[in-house]
Amino acid sequence: MTDIVFNHATVRERADMLTFLRLSAERGLQTVSVWGDEIAKVGENDALSVLHDLGMTVSGYNRVGPLSAGSLDQAEAELERAARFEADHVFLFTGGLRDNEKDLGSARRRIEDSIGKVLDSARKIGVKLAIEPLHPMVTGDRSVISSLSHANSLCEALGPGIGVVVDVYHCWWDERLPAEIQRAGDAGWLLGFHVNDWLIPTRHLLTDRGMMGDGIIDLRGIYSMVRSAGYKGAVEVEIFSTDWWSRDPAEVMDIAIDRCRSLFSEE
Amino acid sequence: MTDIVFNHATVRERADMLTFLRLSAERGLQTVSVWGDEIAKVGENDALSVLHDLGMTVSGYNRVGPLSAGSLDQAEAELERAARFEADHVFLFTGGLRDNEKDLGSARRRIEDSIGKVLDSARKIGVKLAIEPLHPMVTGDRSVISSLSHANSLCEALGPGIGVVVDVYHCWWDERLPAEIQRAGDAGWLLGFHVNDWLIPTRHLLTDRGMMGDGIIDLRGIYSMVRSAGYKGAVEVEIFSTDWWSRDPAEVMDIAIDRCRSLFSEE
């Protein structure tokens, strides 16, 4: 069975970080993905101490960005906190267009330049960066990197210390997906694989993701692509959903684990 | 000044087809884009007769499809009606995945086969087909063709009698857009250019499009791309919006014409 990791965002509305760590440990999970703002809420010392007491490790740290607004100082503070949590990788959240900005091509070049600067800092601090392309429905306000192709090309241009995270929600529609997953795998850029599902109908652009199996994404098919491309890491559950946020966190995690076991078994 | 065409969908909630034709003619417009279901509501004979009395012509006819559900007979009936209206081109609406279907790759191949069959019919009947890639947020339920790249490749594979329509709403986010518009122009595939805008926030996946200028799309920039690629046709206003549908159709059209004149002047 593949490892399962929860992203704290999946249950953050009703479980603070310390509760989330305990719920994960109780389910035999050894790794979590965490958020800087949730660490701040419970206090970094307490968060680190519970993490260590439970013998857990951190996969993804959310996040550096938005790059369009934040200063490099702020990015470095996040990178340093991620290093203290010994996170495997740190998510870059590019942000979208500036107020009144319409030239997407030049916005992309500006943000690519910023990523280069953050990468210099990340190398010094000793943490890996992860680009997670987000769905084209949030290009304007959340991420100007809208495809795995673009993320891969950026990794190629920028060199060591940066990779990609494939979230099925953001990438499943792309006719280039099989080839680009293989490309990322061949180059050693695959840092994470996030799962959830696309619901029909989808009632909100940000907060109506589905539980794995409740939607239309070919989760087994995409999992098979990342495995064939050499990805050996965990399956990370990340569901932004007002429906699932309103339910008992333990129940949500149990359902998600069942779904993962049924969808992502190795045999 | 470039020609302006309204797609009836922009005002269909409060103006039937005959009203829409008169409103267009009163504004000095010579061409319209029409819908088969709206023709049926007012009666085909009346629709044709008012169209001819006003001396107007039809640009786009909506539509053939969804291909995933409809029979070829139904598609041919639509193509024949489009021919009676002497439409410049007929939109293909592919539809999305079938119930319980998850393999997007095989759905795409199935629908590509169907398009080949519809194209055979369209050639016999003497009308051009238009593929309009739709935004990746509707890949699952409305169109498995989600990028201009995919549409162009299909045109290349299928040969004469089929082209593409570029709708800014569906394509603006794509880093391949400049190159793919040029590719379509070079090959003579550019049949239409649809305008509207992307609002931040977008509150609904289907019915929250913006009036040109109210959102974040670089309309001038994309217009310049299609012109540079050799497109000489009209700018077609197509806005699916519960907000704009609730307003007086004449007012909506006047505002849209003003916006087009200010955004798409040739100088």
Coordinates of C-alpha atoms in Angstrom, one line a residue:
Chain A
M1 CA 0.0 0.0 0.0
T2 CA 1.2 3.4 -0.9
D3 CA 1.7 6.0 1.9
I4 CA -1.1 8.4 2.6
V5 CA -0.5 11.9 3.7
F6 CA -3.2 14.5 4.6
N7 CA -2.9 18.1 3.8
H8 CA -4.1 20.0 6.9
A9 CA -6.3 22.1 4.6
T10 CA -8.6 19.1 4.2
V11 CA -9.8 19.4 7.9
R12 CA -8.5 22.8 9.0
E13 CA -12.0 24.3 9.6
R14 CA -12.6 22.0 12.6
A15 CA -9.2 20.7 13.6
D16 CA -6.3 23.0 14.5
M17 CA -2.8 21.8 13.7
L18 CA -2.2 19.9 17.0
T19 CA -5.6 18.1 16.6
F20 CA -4.7 17.3 13.0
L21 CA -1.3 15.9 14.0
R22 CA -3.0 13.6 16.6
L23 CA -5.7 12.5 14.2
S24 CA -3.1 11.6 11.6
A25 CA -1.0 9.7 14.2
E26 CA -4.0 7.8 15.5
R27 CA -4.5 6.5 11.9
G28 CA -1.0 5.2 11.7
L29 CA 0.1 8.0 9.3
Q30 CA 3.7 9.1 9.7
T31 CA 3.8 12.2 7.5
V32 CA 1.7 15.4 7.2
S33 CA 1.5 18.5 5.0
V34 CA 1.2 21.7 6.9
W35 CA 0.4 25.4 6.6
G36 CA 2.4 28.3 8.0
D37 CA -0.7 30.2 9.1
E38 CA -2.0 27.1 11.0
I39 CA 1.4 26.7 12.7
A40 CA 1.3 30.4 13.8
K41 CA -2.2 29.8 15.3
V42 CA -1.1 27.1 17.7
G43 CA 2.5 28.5 18.1
E44 CA 5.5 27.1 16.4
N45 CA 7.1 25.6 19.5
D46 CA 4.0 23.6 20.4
A47 CA 3.6 22.5 16.8
L48 CA 7.2 21.3 16.6
S49 CA 7.0 19.6 19.9
V50 CA 3.8 17.6 19.2
L51 CA 5.2 16.7 15.7
H52 CA 8.4 15.3 17.4
D53 CA 6.6 13.6 20.2
L54 CA 4.4 11.8 17.7
G55 CA 7.5 10.9 15.6
M56 CA 6.0 12.5 12.5
T57 CA 7.6 14.2 9.5
V58 CA 6.5 16.9 7.2
S59 CA 6.0 16.4 3.5
G60 CA 4.8 19.7 2.0
Y61 CA 5.0 23.1 3.7
N62 CA 2.4 25.7 2.5
R63 CA 3.6 28.2 1.4
V64 CA 5.7 30.9 -0.1
G65 CA 3.7 33.5 -1.9
P66 CA 1.8 35.1 -3.4
L67 CA 4.9 36.3 -5.3
S68 CA 3.0 39.1 -6.9
A69 CA 2.5 40.8 -3.5
G70 CA 5.0 39.4 -1.0
S71 CA 8.5 40.6 -0.5
L72 CA 11.5 38.3 -0.7
D73 CA 12.0 38.9 3.1
Q74 CA 8.6 37.3 3.8
A75 CA 9.4 34.4 1.4
E76 CA 12.7 33.8 3.3
A77 CA 10.9 33.8 6.6
E78 CA 8.6 31.1 5.3
L79 CA 11.5 29.1 3.9
E80 CA 13.3 29.2 7.2
R81 CA 10.2 28.0 9.1
A82 CA 9.8 25.2 6.5
A83 CA 13.5 24.3 7.2
R84 CA 12.8 24.2 11.0
F85 CA 10.0 21.7 10.2
E86 CA 12.3 19.7 7.9
A87 CA 9.7 19.8 5.2
D88 CA 10.4 17.8 2.1
H89 CA 9.3 20.7 -0.1
V90 CA 7.8 24.1 0.0
F91 CA 4.9 25.2 -2.2
L92 CA 5.2 28.2 -4.3
F93 CA 2.0 30.1 -4.6
T94 CA 2.5 32.5 -7.5
G95 CA -0.7 34.6 -7.2
G96 CA -2.4 36.0 -10.2
L97 CA -2.4 39.3 -12.1
R98 CA -1.9 42.6 -10.2
D99 CA -4.7 45.1 -9.9
N100 CA -5.5 46.4 -13.4
E101 CA -2.8 44.2 -15.0
K102 CA -4.0 42.5 -18.2
D103 CA -0.9 41.3 -20.0
L104 CA -0.7 37.7 -18.9
G105 CA 2.5 37.1 -20.8
S106 CA 4.4 39.8 -19.0
A107 CA 2.9 38.8 -15.7
R108 CA 4.3 35.3 -16.2
R109 CA 7.7 36.6 -17.0
R110 CA 7.7 38.8 -13.9
I111 CA 6.7 35.9 -11.7
E112 CA 9.2 33.6 -13.3
D113 CA 11.9 36.1 -12.3
S114 CA 10.5 36.2 -8.8
I115 CA 10.7 32.4 -8.6
G116 CA 14.3 32.5 -9.6
K117 CA 15.0 34.8 -6.7
V118 CA 13.1 32.7 -4.2
L119 CA 15.0 29.7 -5.5
D120 CA 18.3 31.3 -4.8
S121 CA 17.1 31.8 -1.2
A122 CA 15.7 28.3 -0.9
R123 CA 19.1 26.8 -2.0
K124 CA 20.9 28.8 0.6
I125 CA 18.4 27.8 3.3
G126 CA 18.4 24.2 2.1
V127 CA 14.8 23.5 1.2
K128 CA 13.3 22.3 -2.1
L129 CA 10.7 24.4 -3.9
A130 CA 7.6 22.8 -5.5
I131 CA 5.6 24.4 -8.3
E132 CA 2.0 23.2 -8.3
P133 CA 0.2 24.4 -11.4
L134 CA -3.3 25.4 -10.6
H135 CA -6.4 25.0 -12.7
P136 CA -6.9 27.6 -15.6
M137 CA -10.1 28.8 -13.8
V138 CA -7.8 30.4 -11.2
T139 CA -5.2 31.8 -13.6
G140 CA -6.3 35.4 -13.0
D141 CA -6.4 35.5 -9.2
R142 CA -4.3 32.6 -7.8
S143 CA -1.7 31.2 -10.1
V144 CA -0.3 32.3 -13.5
I145 CA 1.2 28.8 -13.8
S146 CA -1.7 26.9 -15.2
S147 CA -0.3 23.7 -16.7
L148 CA 2.2 21.0 -15.8
S149 CA 4.0 21.8 -19.2
H150 CA 4.7 25.4 -18.0
A151 CA 5.8 24.1 -14.6
N152 CA 8.1 21.6 -16.1
S153 CA 9.6 24.1 -18.5
L154 CA 10.3 26.4 -15.5
C155 CA 12.1 23.6 -13.7
E156 CA 14.1 22.9 -16.8
A157 CA 15.1 26.6 -17.0
L158 CA 15.9 27.0 -13.3
G159 CA 18.0 24.0 -12.5
P160 CA 18.4 22.1 -9.3
G161 CA 16.3 22.7 -6.1
I162 CA 12.8 23.0 -7.7
G163 CA 10.3 20.4 -8.8
V164 CA 6.5 20.0 -9.4
V165 CA 3.5 18.7 -7.5
V166 CA 0.8 17.1 -9.6
D167 CA -2.7 17.8 -8.2
V168 CA -5.3 15.8 -10.1
Y169 CA -7.8 18.6 -9.7
H170 CA -5.7 21.1 -11.5
C171 CA -4.3 18.9 -14.3
W172 CA -6.7 16.1 -15.1
W173 CA -8.3 17.9 -18.2
D174 CA -5.0 18.5 -20.0
E175 CA -4.4 16.5 -23.1
R176 CA -0.6 16.9 -22.4
L177 CA -0.9 15.2 -19.0
P178 CA 0.5 11.7 -19.7
A179 CA 3.5 13.1 -21.6
E180 CA 4.2 15.9 -19.1
I181 CA 4.0 13.5 -16.1
Q182 CA 6.6 11.3 -17.9
R183 CA 8.8 14.3 -18.6
A184 CA 8.7 15.3 -14.9
G185 CA 9.4 11.8 -13.8
D186 CA 12.3 11.3 -16.2
A187 CA 13.9 14.6 -15.0
G188 CA 13.4 13.8 -11.3
W189 CA 11.0 16.7 -10.7
L190 CA 8.0 14.8 -9.2
L191 CA 7.8 15.9 -5.6
G192 CA 4.2 15.2 -4.8
F193 CA 0.9 13.8 -6.0
H194 CA -2.3 15.3 -4.6
V195 CA -5.7 13.7 -4.8
N196 CA -9.4 14.8 -4.6
D197 CA -12.0 14.8 -7.3
W198 CA -13.9 16.9 -9.8
L199 CA -17.6 17.1 -9.1
I200 CA -20.4 17.6 -11.7
P201 CA -21.8 20.1 -11.1
T202 CA -19.0 22.2 -9.5
R203 CA -20.7 25.0 -7.5
H204 CA -17.8 27.1 -6.5
L205 CA -14.4 27.7 -8.2
L206 CA -12.4 27.2 -4.9
T207 CA -14.3 25.3 -2.3
D208 CA -16.3 22.5 -4.0
R209 CA -13.8 19.8 -4.6
G210 CA -14.9 16.2 -4.2
M211 CA -13.8 13.2 -2.2
M212 CA -11.8 10.7 -4.3
G213 CA -14.3 8.6 -6.1
D214 CA -17.2 11.0 -6.0
G215 CA -16.3 12.8 -9.2
I216 CA -15.2 12.2 -12.7
I217 CA -11.4 12.2 -12.5
D218 CA -9.6 9.0 -13.7
L219 CA -7.7 8.7 -10.4
R220 CA -6.4 5.2 -11.0
G221 CA -5.3 6.2 -14.5
I222 CA -3.4 9.3 -13.3
Y223 CA -1.9 7.4 -10.3
S224 CA -0.6 4.8 -12.7
M225 CA 1.0 7.5 -14.9
V226 CA 2.9 9.0 -11.9
R227 CA 4.0 5.5 -10.7
S228 CA 5.1 4.6 -14.2
A229 CA 7.1 7.8 -14.3
G230 CA 9.0 6.7 -11.3
Y231 CA 7.2 8.6 -8.5
K232 CA 7.6 6.6 -5.2
G233 CA 6.2 9.2 -2.8
A234 CA 2.9 9.4 -1.0
V235 CA -0.6 10.1 -2.1
E236 CA -1.6 13.4 -0.5
V237 CA -5.2 14.1 0.2
E238 CA -6.1 17.7 -0.3
I239 CA -9.8 18.6 -0.4
F240 CA -11.0 22.2 -0.3
S241 CA -14.7 21.8 0.3
T242 CA -17.2 23.6 2.4
D243 CA -19.2 20.3 2.5
W244 CA -16.3 18.2 3.8
W245 CA -15.1 21.0 6.1
S246 CA -18.4 20.9 7.9
R247 CA -18.1 17.2 8.8
D248 CA -16.2 15.6 11.6
P249 CA -12.5 15.6 10.8
A250 CA -11.9 12.1 12.0
E251 CA -14.8 10.8 9.8
V252 CA -13.5 12.7 6.8
M253 CA -10.0 11.2 7.3
D254 CA -11.4 7.7 7.7
I255 CA -13.5 8.0 4.5
A256 CA -10.5 9.4 2.6
I257 CA -8.2 6.6 3.8
D258 CA -10.7 4.0 2.7
R259 CA -11.0 5.6 -0.7
C260 CA -7.3 5.8 -1.1
R261 CA -6.8 2.2 -0.1
S262 CA -9.4 1.1 -2.7
L263 CA -8.1 3.3 -5.5
F264 CA -4.4 3.3 -5.0
S265 CA -3.4 -0.2 -4.0
E266 CA -0.3 -1.3 -5.8
E267 CA -1.6 -4.7 -7.0
Chain B
M1 CA -14.1 49.6 -37.6
T2 CA -14.3 45.8 -37.4
D3 CA -17.8 44.2 -37.9
I4 CA -19.7 43.4 -34.7
V5 CA -22.0 40.4 -34.5
F6 CA -24.1 39.4 -31.6
N7 CA -24.7 35.9 -30.6
H8 CA -28.3 35.6 -29.7
A9 CA -27.4 33.8 -26.4
T10 CA -26.3 37.2 -25.1
V11 CA -29.9 38.5 -24.9
R12 CA -31.9 35.4 -25.3
E13 CA -33.6 35.5 -21.9
R14 CA -35.6 38.6 -22.8
A15 CA -35.5 38.8 -26.6
D16 CA -36.8 36.0 -28.8
M17 CA -35.1 35.5 -32.2
L18 CA -37.4 37.9 -34.1
T19 CA -36.8 40.7 -31.5
F20 CA -33.1 39.9 -31.5
L21 CA -33.0 40.3 -35.3
R22 CA -34.8 43.6 -35.2
L23 CA -32.6 44.9 -32.4
S24 CA -29.5 44.0 -34.4
A25 CA -30.8 45.6 -37.6
E26 CA -31.7 48.8 -35.7
R27 CA -28.1 49.1 -34.6
G28 CA -26.8 48.8 -38.2
L29 CA -25.5 45.3 -37.8
Q30 CA -25.8 43.1 -40.8
T31 CA -24.9 39.7 -39.4
V32 CA -26.1 37.6 -36.4
S33 CA -25.2 34.3 -34.8
V34 CA -28.3 32.1 -34.1
W35 CA -29.5 29.0 -32.2
G36 CA -31.5 26.2 -33.5
D37 CA -33.7 26.0 -30.4
E38 CA -34.5 29.7 -30.6
I39 CA -35.4 29.3 -34.3
A40 CA -37.7 26.5 -33.3
K41 CA -39.4 28.7 -30.7
V42 CA -40.4 31.4 -33.2
G43 CA -40.9 29.0 -36.2
E44 CA -38.3 28.6 -38.9
N45 CA -40.4 30.2 -41.6
D46 CA -40.9 33.4 -39.6
A47 CA -37.2 33.5 -38.6
L48 CA -36.1 33.1 -42.2
S49 CA -38.6 35.6 -43.5
V50 CA -37.6 38.3 -40.9
L51 CA -33.9 37.6 -41.6
H52 CA -34.4 38.1 -45.3
D53 CA -36.7 41.2 -44.9
L54 CA -34.0 42.8 -42.8
G55 CA -31.3 41.8 -45.3
M56 CA -29.3 40.1 -42.7
T57 CA -26.9 37.1 -42.9
V58 CA -25.9 34.4 -40.4
S59 CA -22.4 34.0 -39.2
G60 CA -22.5 31.1 -36.6
Y61 CA -25.2 28.5 -36.2
N62 CA -25.5 26.9 -32.8
R63 CA -25.2 23.9 -32.8
V64 CA -24.5 20.3 -33.6
G65 CA -24.2 18.1 -30.5
P66 CA -23.6 17.0 -27.8
L67 CA -21.9 14.3 -29.9
S68 CA -21.7 12.0 -26.9
A69 CA -25.5 11.7 -26.8
G70 CA -27.0 12.7 -30.2
S71 CA -27.4 10.5 -33.2
L72 CA -25.9 11.4 -36.5
D73 CA -29.5 11.9 -37.8
Q74 CA -30.0 14.7 -35.4
A75 CA -26.7 16.3 -36.3
E76 CA -27.7 16.1 -40.0
A77 CA -31.0 17.8 -39.3
E78 CA -29.1 20.7 -37.6
L79 CA -26.7 20.9 -40.5
E80 CA -29.5 21.1 -43.0
R81 CA -31.3 23.8 -41.0
A82 CA -27.9 25.7 -40.8
A83 CA -27.7 25.4 -44.6
R84 CA -31.2 26.8 -45.0
F85 CA -30.0 29.8 -43.0
E86 CA -26.9 30.0 -45.1
A87 CA -24.8 30.1 -41.9
D88 CA -21.1 30.7 -42.4
H89 CA -20.2 27.9 -39.9
V90 CA -21.9 25.5 -37.5
F91 CA -20.7 25.0 -34.0
L92 CA -19.8 21.5 -32.8
F93 CA -20.7 21.0 -29.2
T94 CA -18.9 17.8 -28.2
G95 CA -20.4 17.3 -24.8
G96 CA -18.4 15.8 -22.0
L97 CA -17.9 12.4 -20.5
R98 CA -20.7 9.8 -20.5
D99 CA -22.3 8.7 -17.2
N100 CA -19.7 6.8 -15.2
E101 CA -17.0 7.3 -17.9
K102 CA -13.7 8.3 -16.5
D103 CA -11.1 7.6 -19.2
L104 CA -10.8 11.1 -20.8
G105 CA -8.3 9.9 -23.4
S106 CA -10.7 7.3 -24.8
A107 CA -13.6 9.7 -24.6
R108 CA -11.6 12.1 -26.7
R109 CA -10.8 9.5 -29.3
R110 CA -14.5 8.5 -29.4
I111 CA -15.6 12.1 -29.9
E112 CA -12.9 12.7 -32.5
D113 CA -14.4 9.7 -34.4
S114 CA -17.9 11.2 -34.2
I115 CA -16.6 14.6 -35.4
G116 CA -15.2 12.8 -38.5
K117 CA -18.6 11.4 -39.2
V118 CA -20.4 14.7 -38.7
L119 CA -17.8 16.3 -41.0
D120 CA -18.6 13.9 -43.8
S121 CA -22.2 14.9 -43.5
A122 CA -21.3 18.6 -43.4
R123 CA -19.3 18.3 -46.5
K124 CA -22.2 16.7 -48.4
I125 CA -24.7 19.3 -47.1
G126 CA -22.2 22.1 -47.8
V127 CA -21.7 23.8 -44.5
K128 CA -18.5 24.4 -42.6
L129 CA -18.0 23.0 -39.1
A130 CA -16.4 25.1 -36.3
I131 CA -14.7 23.6 -33.2
E132 CA -14.7 26.0 -30.3
P133 CA -12.5 24.7 -27.5
L134 CA -14.2 25.3 -24.2
H135 CA -12.6 26.2 -20.9
P136 CA -11.0 23.3 -18.9
M137 CA -13.5 23.9 -16.1
V138 CA -16.2 22.4 -18.4
T139 CA -14.1 19.5 -19.8
G140 CA -16.2 16.9 -17.8
D141 CA -19.7 18.0 -18.7
R142 CA -19.6 20.2 -21.8
S143 CA -16.5 19.8 -24.1
V144 CA -13.7 17.3 -24.1
I145 CA -11.8 19.7 -26.4
S146 CA -10.3 22.1 -23.9
S147 CA -7.5 23.9 -25.8
L148 CA -7.0 25.6 -29.2
S149 CA -4.0 23.2 -29.6
H150 CA -6.3 20.2 -29.5
A151 CA -8.8 21.9 -31.9
N152 CA -6.0 22.8 -34.3
S153 CA -4.6 19.3 -34.3
L154 CA -8.1 17.9 -35.1
C155 CA -8.5 20.3 -38.0
E156 CA -5.1 19.2 -39.3
A157 CA -6.1 15.6 -39.0
L158 CA -9.5 16.0 -40.5
G159 CA -8.8 18.1 -43.6
P160 CA -11.0 20.6 -45.4
G161 CA -14.4 21.8 -44.1
I162 CA -13.6 22.4 -40.5
G163 CA -12.1 25.3 -38.6
V164 CA -11.9 26.8 -35.2
V165 CA -13.6 29.6 -33.2
V166 CA -11.4 31.4 -30.6
D167 CA -13.5 32.5 -27.7
V168 CA -11.4 34.6 -25.3
Y169 CA -13.2 33.3 -22.3
H170 CA -12.1 29.7 -23.0
C171 CA -8.6 30.3 -24.2
W172 CA -7.1 33.4 -22.6
W173 CA -5.2 31.6 -19.8
D174 CA -3.3 29.3 -22.2
E175 CA 0.4 29.9 -22.5
R176 CA 0.2 28.3 -26.0
L177 CA -2.4 30.9 -27.2
P178 CA -0.2 33.2 -29.3
A179 CA 1.4 30.3 -31.2
E180 CA -1.8 28.4 -31.7
I181 CA -3.7 31.5 -33.0
Q182 CA -0.9 32.0 -35.5
R183 CA -1.0 28.3 -36.4
A184 CA -4.8 28.5 -37.0
G185 CA -4.4 31.7 -39.0
D186 CA -1.6 30.3 -41.2
A187 CA -3.7 27.2 -42.0
G188 CA -6.9 29.2 -42.7
W189 CA -8.8 27.7 -39.8
L190 CA -9.9 30.9 -38.0
L191 CA -13.7 31.1 -38.5
G192 CA -14.7 33.2 -35.6
F193 CA -13.6 35.4 -32.7
H194 CA -15.8 35.6 -29.6
V195 CA -15.5 38.2 -26.9
N196 CA -16.7 38.7 -23.4
D197 CA -14.6 38.9 -20.2
W198 CA -13.4 36.9 -17.2
L199 CA -14.6 38.4 -13.9
I200 CA -12.8 38.2 -10.5
P201 CA -14.4 36.7 -8.7
T202 CA -16.3 34.3 -11.0
R203 CA -19.4 33.1 -9.1
H204 CA -20.6 30.4 -11.5
L205 CA -18.9 28.2 -14.0
L206 CA -21.4 28.8 -16.8
T207 CA -23.4 32.0 -16.3
D208 CA -21.1 34.6 -14.8
R209 CA -19.2 35.9 -17.8
G210 CA -18.4 39.6 -18.0
M211 CA -19.0 42.4 -20.4
M212 CA -15.8 43.3 -22.4
G213 CA -13.7 45.6 -20.2
D214 CA -15.2 44.5 -16.9
G215 CA -12.7 41.7 -16.4
I216 CA -9.1 40.8 -16.7
I217 CA -8.7 39.4 -20.2
D218 CA -6.3 41.2 -22.4
L219 CA -8.9 41.7 -25.1
R220 CA -6.8 44.1 -27.2
G221 CA -3.8 41.8 -27.1
I222 CA -5.8 38.7 -28.2
Y223 CA -7.6 40.7 -30.9
S224 CA -4.2 41.9 -32.2
M225 CA -3.1 38.2 -32.3
V226 CA -6.0 37.1 -34.4
R227 CA -5.7 40.1 -36.7
S228 CA -1.9 39.4 -37.1
A229 CA -2.8 35.8 -37.9
G230 CA -4.9 37.0 -40.8
Y231 CA -8.4 36.9 -39.4
K232 CA -10.6 39.4 -41.2
G233 CA -14.0 38.4 -39.8
A234 CA -16.2 39.9 -37.2
V235 CA -15.9 40.3 -33.5
E236 CA -18.8 38.3 -32.0
V237 CA -20.2 39.2 -28.6
E238 CA -21.3 36.1 -26.6
I239 CA -22.0 36.7 -23.0
F240 CA -23.6 34.0 -20.8
S241 CA -24.5 35.9 -17.7
T242 CA -27.5 35.9 -15.4
D243 CA -26.6 39.6 -14.6
W244 CA -26.7 40.8 -18.2
W245 CA -29.6 38.5 -19.1
S246 CA -31.7 40.3 -16.5
R247 CA -31.1 43.7 -18.2
D248 CA -32.9 45.4 -21.1
P249 CA -31.6 43.7 -24.3
A250 CA -31.3 46.9 -26.2
E251 CA -29.2 48.5 -23.4
V252 CA -27.0 45.4 -23.2
M253 CA -26.3 45.6 -27.0
D254 CA -25.6 49.3 -26.9
I255 CA -23.1 48.9 -24.1
A256 CA -21.5 46.0 -25.8
I257 CA -21.2 47.9 -29.1
D258 CA -19.6 50.9 -27.3
R259 CA -17.1 48.6 -25.6
C260 CA -16.2 46.8 -28.9
R261 CA -15.7 50.2 -30.6
S262 CA -13.4 51.3 -27.9
L263 CA -11.4 48.0 -27.7
F264 CA -11.3 46.8 -31.2
S265 CA -10.8 49.9 -33.4
E266 CA -8.3 49.2 -36.2
E267 CA -6.1 52.2 -35.6

